[in-house]
XYZ file of C-alpha atoms in Angstrom:
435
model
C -13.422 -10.914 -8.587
C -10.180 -10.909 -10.762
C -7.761 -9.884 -8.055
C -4.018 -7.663 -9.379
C -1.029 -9.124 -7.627
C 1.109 -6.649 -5.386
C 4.263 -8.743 -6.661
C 3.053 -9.041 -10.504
C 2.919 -5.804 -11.416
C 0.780 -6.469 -15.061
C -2.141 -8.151 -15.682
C -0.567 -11.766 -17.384
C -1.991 -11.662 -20.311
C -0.240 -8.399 -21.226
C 3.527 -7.798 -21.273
C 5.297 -4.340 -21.661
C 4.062 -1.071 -19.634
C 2.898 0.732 -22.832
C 0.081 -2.163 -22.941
C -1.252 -0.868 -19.689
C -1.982 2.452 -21.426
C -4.773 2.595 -23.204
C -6.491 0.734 -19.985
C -5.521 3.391 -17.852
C -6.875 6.043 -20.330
C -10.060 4.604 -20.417
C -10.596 4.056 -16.546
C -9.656 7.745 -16.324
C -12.657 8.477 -17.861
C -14.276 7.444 -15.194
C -12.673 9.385 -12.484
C -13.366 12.528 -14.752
C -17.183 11.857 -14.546
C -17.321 11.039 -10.766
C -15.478 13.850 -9.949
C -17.787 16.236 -11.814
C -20.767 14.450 -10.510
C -19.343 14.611 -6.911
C -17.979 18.429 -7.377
C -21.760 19.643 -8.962
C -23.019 18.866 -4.919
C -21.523 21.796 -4.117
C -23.269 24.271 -6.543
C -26.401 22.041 -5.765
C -26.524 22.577 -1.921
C -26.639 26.430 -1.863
C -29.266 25.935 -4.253
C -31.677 23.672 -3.023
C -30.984 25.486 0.670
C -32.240 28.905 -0.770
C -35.498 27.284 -2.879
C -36.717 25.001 0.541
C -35.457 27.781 2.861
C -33.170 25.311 4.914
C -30.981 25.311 8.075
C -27.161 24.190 7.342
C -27.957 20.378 9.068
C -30.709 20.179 6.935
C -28.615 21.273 3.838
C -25.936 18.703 4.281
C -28.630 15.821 4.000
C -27.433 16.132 0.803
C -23.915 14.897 1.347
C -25.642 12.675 3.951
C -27.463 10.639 1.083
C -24.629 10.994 -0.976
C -21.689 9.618 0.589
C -23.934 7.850 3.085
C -24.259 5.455 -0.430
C -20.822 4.542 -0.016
C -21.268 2.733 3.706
C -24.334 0.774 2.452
C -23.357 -0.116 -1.258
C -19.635 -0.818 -0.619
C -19.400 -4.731 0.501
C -22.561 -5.045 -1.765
C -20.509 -3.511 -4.883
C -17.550 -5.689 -3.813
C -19.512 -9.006 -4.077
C -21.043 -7.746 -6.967
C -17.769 -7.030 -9.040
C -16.804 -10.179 -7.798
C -19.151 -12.172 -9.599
C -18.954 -9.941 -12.646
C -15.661 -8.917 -12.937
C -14.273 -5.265 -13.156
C -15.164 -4.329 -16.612
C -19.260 -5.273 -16.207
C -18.754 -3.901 -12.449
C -18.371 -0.633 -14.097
C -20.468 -1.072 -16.590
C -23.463 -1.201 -14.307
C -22.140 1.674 -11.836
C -22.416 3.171 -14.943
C -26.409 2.450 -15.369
C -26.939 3.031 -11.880
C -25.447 6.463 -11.643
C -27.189 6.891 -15.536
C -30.549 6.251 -13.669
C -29.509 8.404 -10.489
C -29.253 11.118 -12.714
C -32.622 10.575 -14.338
C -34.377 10.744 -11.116
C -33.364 14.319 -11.081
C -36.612 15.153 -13.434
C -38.956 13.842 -10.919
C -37.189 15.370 -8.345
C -37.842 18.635 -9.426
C -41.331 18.494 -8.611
C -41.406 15.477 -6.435
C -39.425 17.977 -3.303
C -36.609 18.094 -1.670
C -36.993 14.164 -0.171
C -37.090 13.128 -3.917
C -34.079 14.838 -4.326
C -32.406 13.194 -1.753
C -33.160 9.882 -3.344
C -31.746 10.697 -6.683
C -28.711 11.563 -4.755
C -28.179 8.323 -2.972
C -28.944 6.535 -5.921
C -26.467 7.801 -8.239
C -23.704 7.826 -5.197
C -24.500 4.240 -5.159
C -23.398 3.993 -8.957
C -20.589 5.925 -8.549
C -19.676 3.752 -5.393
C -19.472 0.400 -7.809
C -16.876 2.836 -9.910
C -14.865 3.413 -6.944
C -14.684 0.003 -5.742
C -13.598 -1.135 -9.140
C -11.654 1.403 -10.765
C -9.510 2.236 -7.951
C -7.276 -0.865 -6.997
C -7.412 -1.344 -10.930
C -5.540 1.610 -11.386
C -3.240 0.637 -8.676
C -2.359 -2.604 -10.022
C -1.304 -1.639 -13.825
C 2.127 -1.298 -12.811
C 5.022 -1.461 -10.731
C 3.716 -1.421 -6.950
C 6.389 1.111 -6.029
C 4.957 4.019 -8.147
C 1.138 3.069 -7.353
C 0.689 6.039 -5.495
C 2.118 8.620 -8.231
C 0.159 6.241 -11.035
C -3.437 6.917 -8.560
C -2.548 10.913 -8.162
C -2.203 10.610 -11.870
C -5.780 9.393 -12.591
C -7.194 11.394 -9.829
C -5.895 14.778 -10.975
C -8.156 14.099 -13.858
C -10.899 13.408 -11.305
C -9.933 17.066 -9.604
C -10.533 18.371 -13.832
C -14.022 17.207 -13.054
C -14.157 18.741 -9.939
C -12.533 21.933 -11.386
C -15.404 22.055 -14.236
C -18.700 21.252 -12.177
C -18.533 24.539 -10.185
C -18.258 26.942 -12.863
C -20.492 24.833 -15.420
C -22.792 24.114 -12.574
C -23.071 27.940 -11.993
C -23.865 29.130 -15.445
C -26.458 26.078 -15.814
C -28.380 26.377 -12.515
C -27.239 29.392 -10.637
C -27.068 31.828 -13.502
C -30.673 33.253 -12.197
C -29.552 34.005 -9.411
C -31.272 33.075 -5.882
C -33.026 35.173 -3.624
C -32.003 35.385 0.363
C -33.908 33.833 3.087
C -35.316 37.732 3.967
C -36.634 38.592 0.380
C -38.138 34.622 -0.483
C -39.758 35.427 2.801
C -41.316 38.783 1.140
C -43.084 36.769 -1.592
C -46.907 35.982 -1.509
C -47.895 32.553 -1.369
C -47.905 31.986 -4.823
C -44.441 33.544 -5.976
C -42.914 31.456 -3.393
C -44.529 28.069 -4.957
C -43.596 29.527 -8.244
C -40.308 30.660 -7.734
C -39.376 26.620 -5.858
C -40.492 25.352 -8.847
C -38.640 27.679 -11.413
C -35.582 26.954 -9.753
C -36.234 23.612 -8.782
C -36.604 23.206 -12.580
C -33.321 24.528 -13.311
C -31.456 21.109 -12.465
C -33.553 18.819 -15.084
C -31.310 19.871 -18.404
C -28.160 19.250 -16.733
C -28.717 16.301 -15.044
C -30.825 14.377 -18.122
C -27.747 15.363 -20.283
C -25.519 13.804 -17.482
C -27.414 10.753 -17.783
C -27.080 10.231 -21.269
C -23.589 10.412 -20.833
C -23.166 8.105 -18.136
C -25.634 5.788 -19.956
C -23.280 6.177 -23.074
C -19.988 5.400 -21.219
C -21.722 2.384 -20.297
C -22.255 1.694 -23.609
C -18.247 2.231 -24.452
C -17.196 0.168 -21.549
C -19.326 -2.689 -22.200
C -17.751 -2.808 -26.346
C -13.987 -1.806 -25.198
C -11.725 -4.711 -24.614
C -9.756 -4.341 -21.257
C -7.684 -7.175 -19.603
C -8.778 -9.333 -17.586
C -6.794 -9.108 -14.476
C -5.688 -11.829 -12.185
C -3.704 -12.000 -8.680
C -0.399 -14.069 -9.067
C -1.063 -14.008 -4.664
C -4.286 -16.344 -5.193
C -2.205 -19.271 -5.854
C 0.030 -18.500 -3.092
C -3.034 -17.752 -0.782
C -4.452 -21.227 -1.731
C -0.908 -23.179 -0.882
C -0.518 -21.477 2.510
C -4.418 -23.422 3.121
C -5.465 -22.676 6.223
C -2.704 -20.027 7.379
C -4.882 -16.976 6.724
C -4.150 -13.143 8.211
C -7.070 -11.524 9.435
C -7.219 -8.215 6.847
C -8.570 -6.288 9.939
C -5.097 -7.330 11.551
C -3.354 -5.365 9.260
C -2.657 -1.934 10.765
C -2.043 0.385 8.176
C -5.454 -0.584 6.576
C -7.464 -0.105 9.553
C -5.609 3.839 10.077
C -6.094 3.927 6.574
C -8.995 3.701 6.433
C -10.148 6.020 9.261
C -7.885 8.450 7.170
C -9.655 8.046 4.363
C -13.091 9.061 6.641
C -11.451 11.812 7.924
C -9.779 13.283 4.713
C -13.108 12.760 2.518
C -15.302 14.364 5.129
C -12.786 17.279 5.719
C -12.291 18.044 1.789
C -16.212 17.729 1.060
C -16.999 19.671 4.055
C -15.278 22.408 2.882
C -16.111 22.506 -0.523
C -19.744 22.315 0.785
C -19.453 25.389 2.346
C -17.193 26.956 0.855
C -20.223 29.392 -1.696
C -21.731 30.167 1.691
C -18.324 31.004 3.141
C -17.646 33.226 0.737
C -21.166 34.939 0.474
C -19.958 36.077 3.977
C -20.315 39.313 4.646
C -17.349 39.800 6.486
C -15.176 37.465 4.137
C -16.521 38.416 0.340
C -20.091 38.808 0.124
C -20.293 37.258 -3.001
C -23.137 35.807 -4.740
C -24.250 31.999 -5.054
C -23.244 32.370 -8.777
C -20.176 34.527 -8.603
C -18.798 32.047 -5.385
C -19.292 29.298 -7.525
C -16.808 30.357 -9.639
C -14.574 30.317 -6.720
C -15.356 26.486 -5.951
C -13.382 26.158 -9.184
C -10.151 27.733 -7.741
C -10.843 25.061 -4.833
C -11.300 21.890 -6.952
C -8.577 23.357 -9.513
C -5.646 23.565 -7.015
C -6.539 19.654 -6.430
C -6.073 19.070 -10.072
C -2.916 21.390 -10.444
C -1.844 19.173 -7.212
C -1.891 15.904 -8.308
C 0.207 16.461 -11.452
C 2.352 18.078 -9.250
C 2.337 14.785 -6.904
C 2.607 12.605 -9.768
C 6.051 13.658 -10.515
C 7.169 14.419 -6.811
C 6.213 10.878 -5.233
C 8.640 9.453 -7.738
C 10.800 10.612 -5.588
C 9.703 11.508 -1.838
C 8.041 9.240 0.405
C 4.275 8.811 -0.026
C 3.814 9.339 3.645
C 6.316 12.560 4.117
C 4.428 13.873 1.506
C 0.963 13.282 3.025
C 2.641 14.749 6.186
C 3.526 17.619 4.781
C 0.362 18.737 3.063
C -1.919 17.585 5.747
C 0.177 20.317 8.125
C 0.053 22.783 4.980
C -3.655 22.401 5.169
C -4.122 22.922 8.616
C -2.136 26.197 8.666
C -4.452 27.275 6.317
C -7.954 26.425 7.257
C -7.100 28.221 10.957
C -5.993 31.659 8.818
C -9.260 30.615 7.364
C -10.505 30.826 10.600
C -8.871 33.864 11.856
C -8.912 36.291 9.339
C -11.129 37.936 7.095
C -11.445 38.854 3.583
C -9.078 38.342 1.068
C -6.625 36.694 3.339
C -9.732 34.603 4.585
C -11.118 33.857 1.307
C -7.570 32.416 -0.476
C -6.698 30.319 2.652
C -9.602 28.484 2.762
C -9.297 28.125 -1.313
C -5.888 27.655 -1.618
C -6.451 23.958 0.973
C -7.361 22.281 -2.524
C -3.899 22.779 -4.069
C -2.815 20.604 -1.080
C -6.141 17.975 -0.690
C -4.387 17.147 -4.246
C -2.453 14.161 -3.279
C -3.923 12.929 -0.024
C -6.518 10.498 -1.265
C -5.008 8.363 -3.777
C -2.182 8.479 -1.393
C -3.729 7.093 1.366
C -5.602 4.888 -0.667
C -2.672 3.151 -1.837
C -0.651 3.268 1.162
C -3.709 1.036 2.805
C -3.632 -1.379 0.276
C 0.370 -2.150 0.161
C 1.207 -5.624 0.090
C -2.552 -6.840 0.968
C -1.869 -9.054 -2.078
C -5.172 -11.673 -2.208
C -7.151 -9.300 -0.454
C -6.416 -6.336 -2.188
C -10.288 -6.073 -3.451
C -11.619 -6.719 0.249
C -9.255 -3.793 1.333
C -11.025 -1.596 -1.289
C -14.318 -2.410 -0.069
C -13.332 -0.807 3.521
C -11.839 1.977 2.032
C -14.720 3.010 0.047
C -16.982 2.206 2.826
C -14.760 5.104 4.690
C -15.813 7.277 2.421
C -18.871 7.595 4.337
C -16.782 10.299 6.088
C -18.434 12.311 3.078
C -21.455 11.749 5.122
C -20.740 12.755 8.519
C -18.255 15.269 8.687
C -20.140 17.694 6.899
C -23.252 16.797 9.216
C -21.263 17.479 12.221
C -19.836 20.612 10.516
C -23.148 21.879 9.564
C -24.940 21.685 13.439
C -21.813 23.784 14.861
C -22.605 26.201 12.012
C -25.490 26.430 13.251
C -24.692 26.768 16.921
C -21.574 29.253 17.089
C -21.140 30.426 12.952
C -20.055 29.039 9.599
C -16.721 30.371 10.039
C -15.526 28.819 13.491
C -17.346 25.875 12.337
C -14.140 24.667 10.040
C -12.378 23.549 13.232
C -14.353 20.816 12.300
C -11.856 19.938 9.137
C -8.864 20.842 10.636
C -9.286 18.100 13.764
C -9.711 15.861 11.040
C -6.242 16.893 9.118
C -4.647 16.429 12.072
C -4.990 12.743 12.060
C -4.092 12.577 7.794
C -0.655 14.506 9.305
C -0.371 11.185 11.811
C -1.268 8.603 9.444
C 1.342 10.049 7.281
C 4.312 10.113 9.827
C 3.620 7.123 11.173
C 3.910 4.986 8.206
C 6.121 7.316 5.877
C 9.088 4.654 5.914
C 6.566 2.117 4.595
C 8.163 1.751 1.267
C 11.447 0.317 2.249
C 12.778 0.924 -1.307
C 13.109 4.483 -3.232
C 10.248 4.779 -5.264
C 10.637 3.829 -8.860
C 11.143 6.756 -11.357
C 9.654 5.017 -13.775
């Protein structure tokens, strides 16, 4: 793997920050496609609940297979990119989340298993993105602003995110779904027919995804991007046998239990979020019309992290953290509390401040890991497998006591982002670079 030193803060065979531009522009490509891949779960899993007439636990198998790709194919992906380098490492995340995709055709026909498959698959291409893309972006530039550079690329990750819902709507929900009651009113026959009508509905989008993904590949593999290399390797190699365990390093390990917590807490609540709001007692809105909501959710992320961008020029990445982590809490338990309007716009308004927790975490883990920057990715991204879980767990107390005391779920996991961020919020000894 061609490792980015923390102290270097260019690749060496480039000189001058404007070179670093066109690099970043085209890895934010990427986190515009994985975020509109990730975001479309959340139109998909109303969806395919209504057609196979699922409980909540069974719905979130969905997430399950999906982030669940990011705990198996992490360390893999790592080892992989490390014989390849970054640029073919993305190149065949790329194909893989190209075929992923693909497998949605089958799928369609194949049941709701089937389905689950395409999802891991295409998680697992997405999860070779992550582990190369992200400590890339980190690394083309001054270590001091790595956090505001990440929330920079990211907010065009939340555009994805932002587009998915509404798109996802028009292009698979725009039929509209029928209830558990009136499915249940259907003979035999409608029902098969009306599983496979909708099932149906996912195989444009999804073959038109692929050939997208499969002709990004395509770009990446022609485009010429540097070859990065860690300045730290030759230092790691003179200090011979004097080696730090990367587990010893503390704000890694919390890091990356943030980064569990934070990515099951935001995907648990956008998960739910079109049933939340198809809540009698909150809006009773459609699956279609909610999804247009999602937006709103995914949007306030992307309005966020431009906000962020700026801001952590400035502020502390950790204060900052702290600060929205305690915003979000306030909000998910008037989420909680409430109903209606009030209800609806709390629970809404927690992506305006999800915006800059992720890249900021992500980068306050990897500070000054130098060498083993690229190992600390791979533990990150396998803690993404918080995707996985949290919405699992969130799911079976739905089920138990109600979707809307359910989101205590979430906010316990907040709580520990609001630690995390106080504890190490003086990490950056220096004020962060305003340029």
């Amino acid at each position: 793997m061609e490792h980015v030193s923390q102290a270097t803060a260019r690749p060496r065979a480039q000189s001058g920050t404007q070179n670093n531009t066109m690099p970043l522009i085209i890895v934010t490509i990427l986190f515009f496609m994985w975020g509109l891949l990730t975001s479309l779960n959340d139109v998909l899993i109303p969806h395919l609940k209504s057609i196979y007439t699922l409980s909540y636990v069974q719905a979130m198998l969905v997430q399950f297979c999906f982030f669940g790709a990011y705990f198996v194919v992490s360390m893999p992906a790592g080892m992989l990119i490390k014989k390849i380098g970054y640029q073919n490492g993305v190149v065949a995340g790329l194909l893989i989340a190209a075929a992923g995709c693909a497998l949605f055709y089958p799928a369609s026909s194949g049941g709701y298993s089937l389905f689950l498959l395409a999802f891991f698959v295409l998680a697992s291409g997405i999860t070779i993105l992550q582990v190369a893309a992200n400590p890339y972006v980190t690394e083309l530039g001054d270590p001091k602003t790595a956090s505001s550079r990440l929330t920079l690329t990211q907010a065009f990750n939340s555009l994805g995110t932002t587009v998915a819902p509404t798109l996802g709507g028009i292009l698979i929900l725009s039929a509209g779904v029928l209830t558990a009651a009136e499915f249940d009113l259907l003979p035999a026959a409608g029902q098969l027919a009306y599983r496979a009508k909708e099932a149906a509905a996912v195989q444009g989008p999804y073959l038109a995804l692929a050939a997208a993904l499969a002709g990004l590949a395509l770009l990446f593999a022609l485009a010429k991007l540097p070859k990065i290399a860690h300045a730290d390797d030759a230092a790691a190699g003179a200090q011979g046998d004097k080696k730090i365990s990367i587990w010893s390093q503390r704000h890694l390990v919390l890091g990356a239990v943030a980064i569990f917590l934070y990515v099951g807490g935001e995907v648990s609540i956008g998960s739910f979020l079109i049933n939340f709001l198809g809540e009698s007692k909150v809006a009773g809105l459609s699956a279609a019309d909610a999804a247009h909501f999602v937006s709103f959710y995914w949007g306030g992320a992307m309005l966020g992290r431009f906000i962020g961008f700026a801001v952590m020029r400035y502020v502390s990445p950790g204060k900052t953290l702290a600060v929205n982590a305690a915003c979000v809490i306030a909000l998910i338990f008037s989420a909680i509390y409430s109903q209606g309007q009030m209800a609806m716009w709390s629970l809404i308004a927690v992506g305006l401040f999800n915006s800059i927790m992720f890249p900021t975490i992500f980068s306050m883990a990897l500070n000054k890991l130098g060498a083993a920057t690229g190992q600390g990715s791979g533990i990150l991204c396998m803690a993404i497998v918080g995707g996985a879980l949290v919405p699992f767990a969130q799911g079976f107390l739905a089920d138990q006591i109600g979707l809307q005391q359910s989101f205590f779920v979430p906010a316990a996991c907040y709580t520990f982002i609001l630690y995390y961020g106080l504890k190490f919020a003086g990490m950056y000894k220096d004020a962060p670079a305003s340029a």
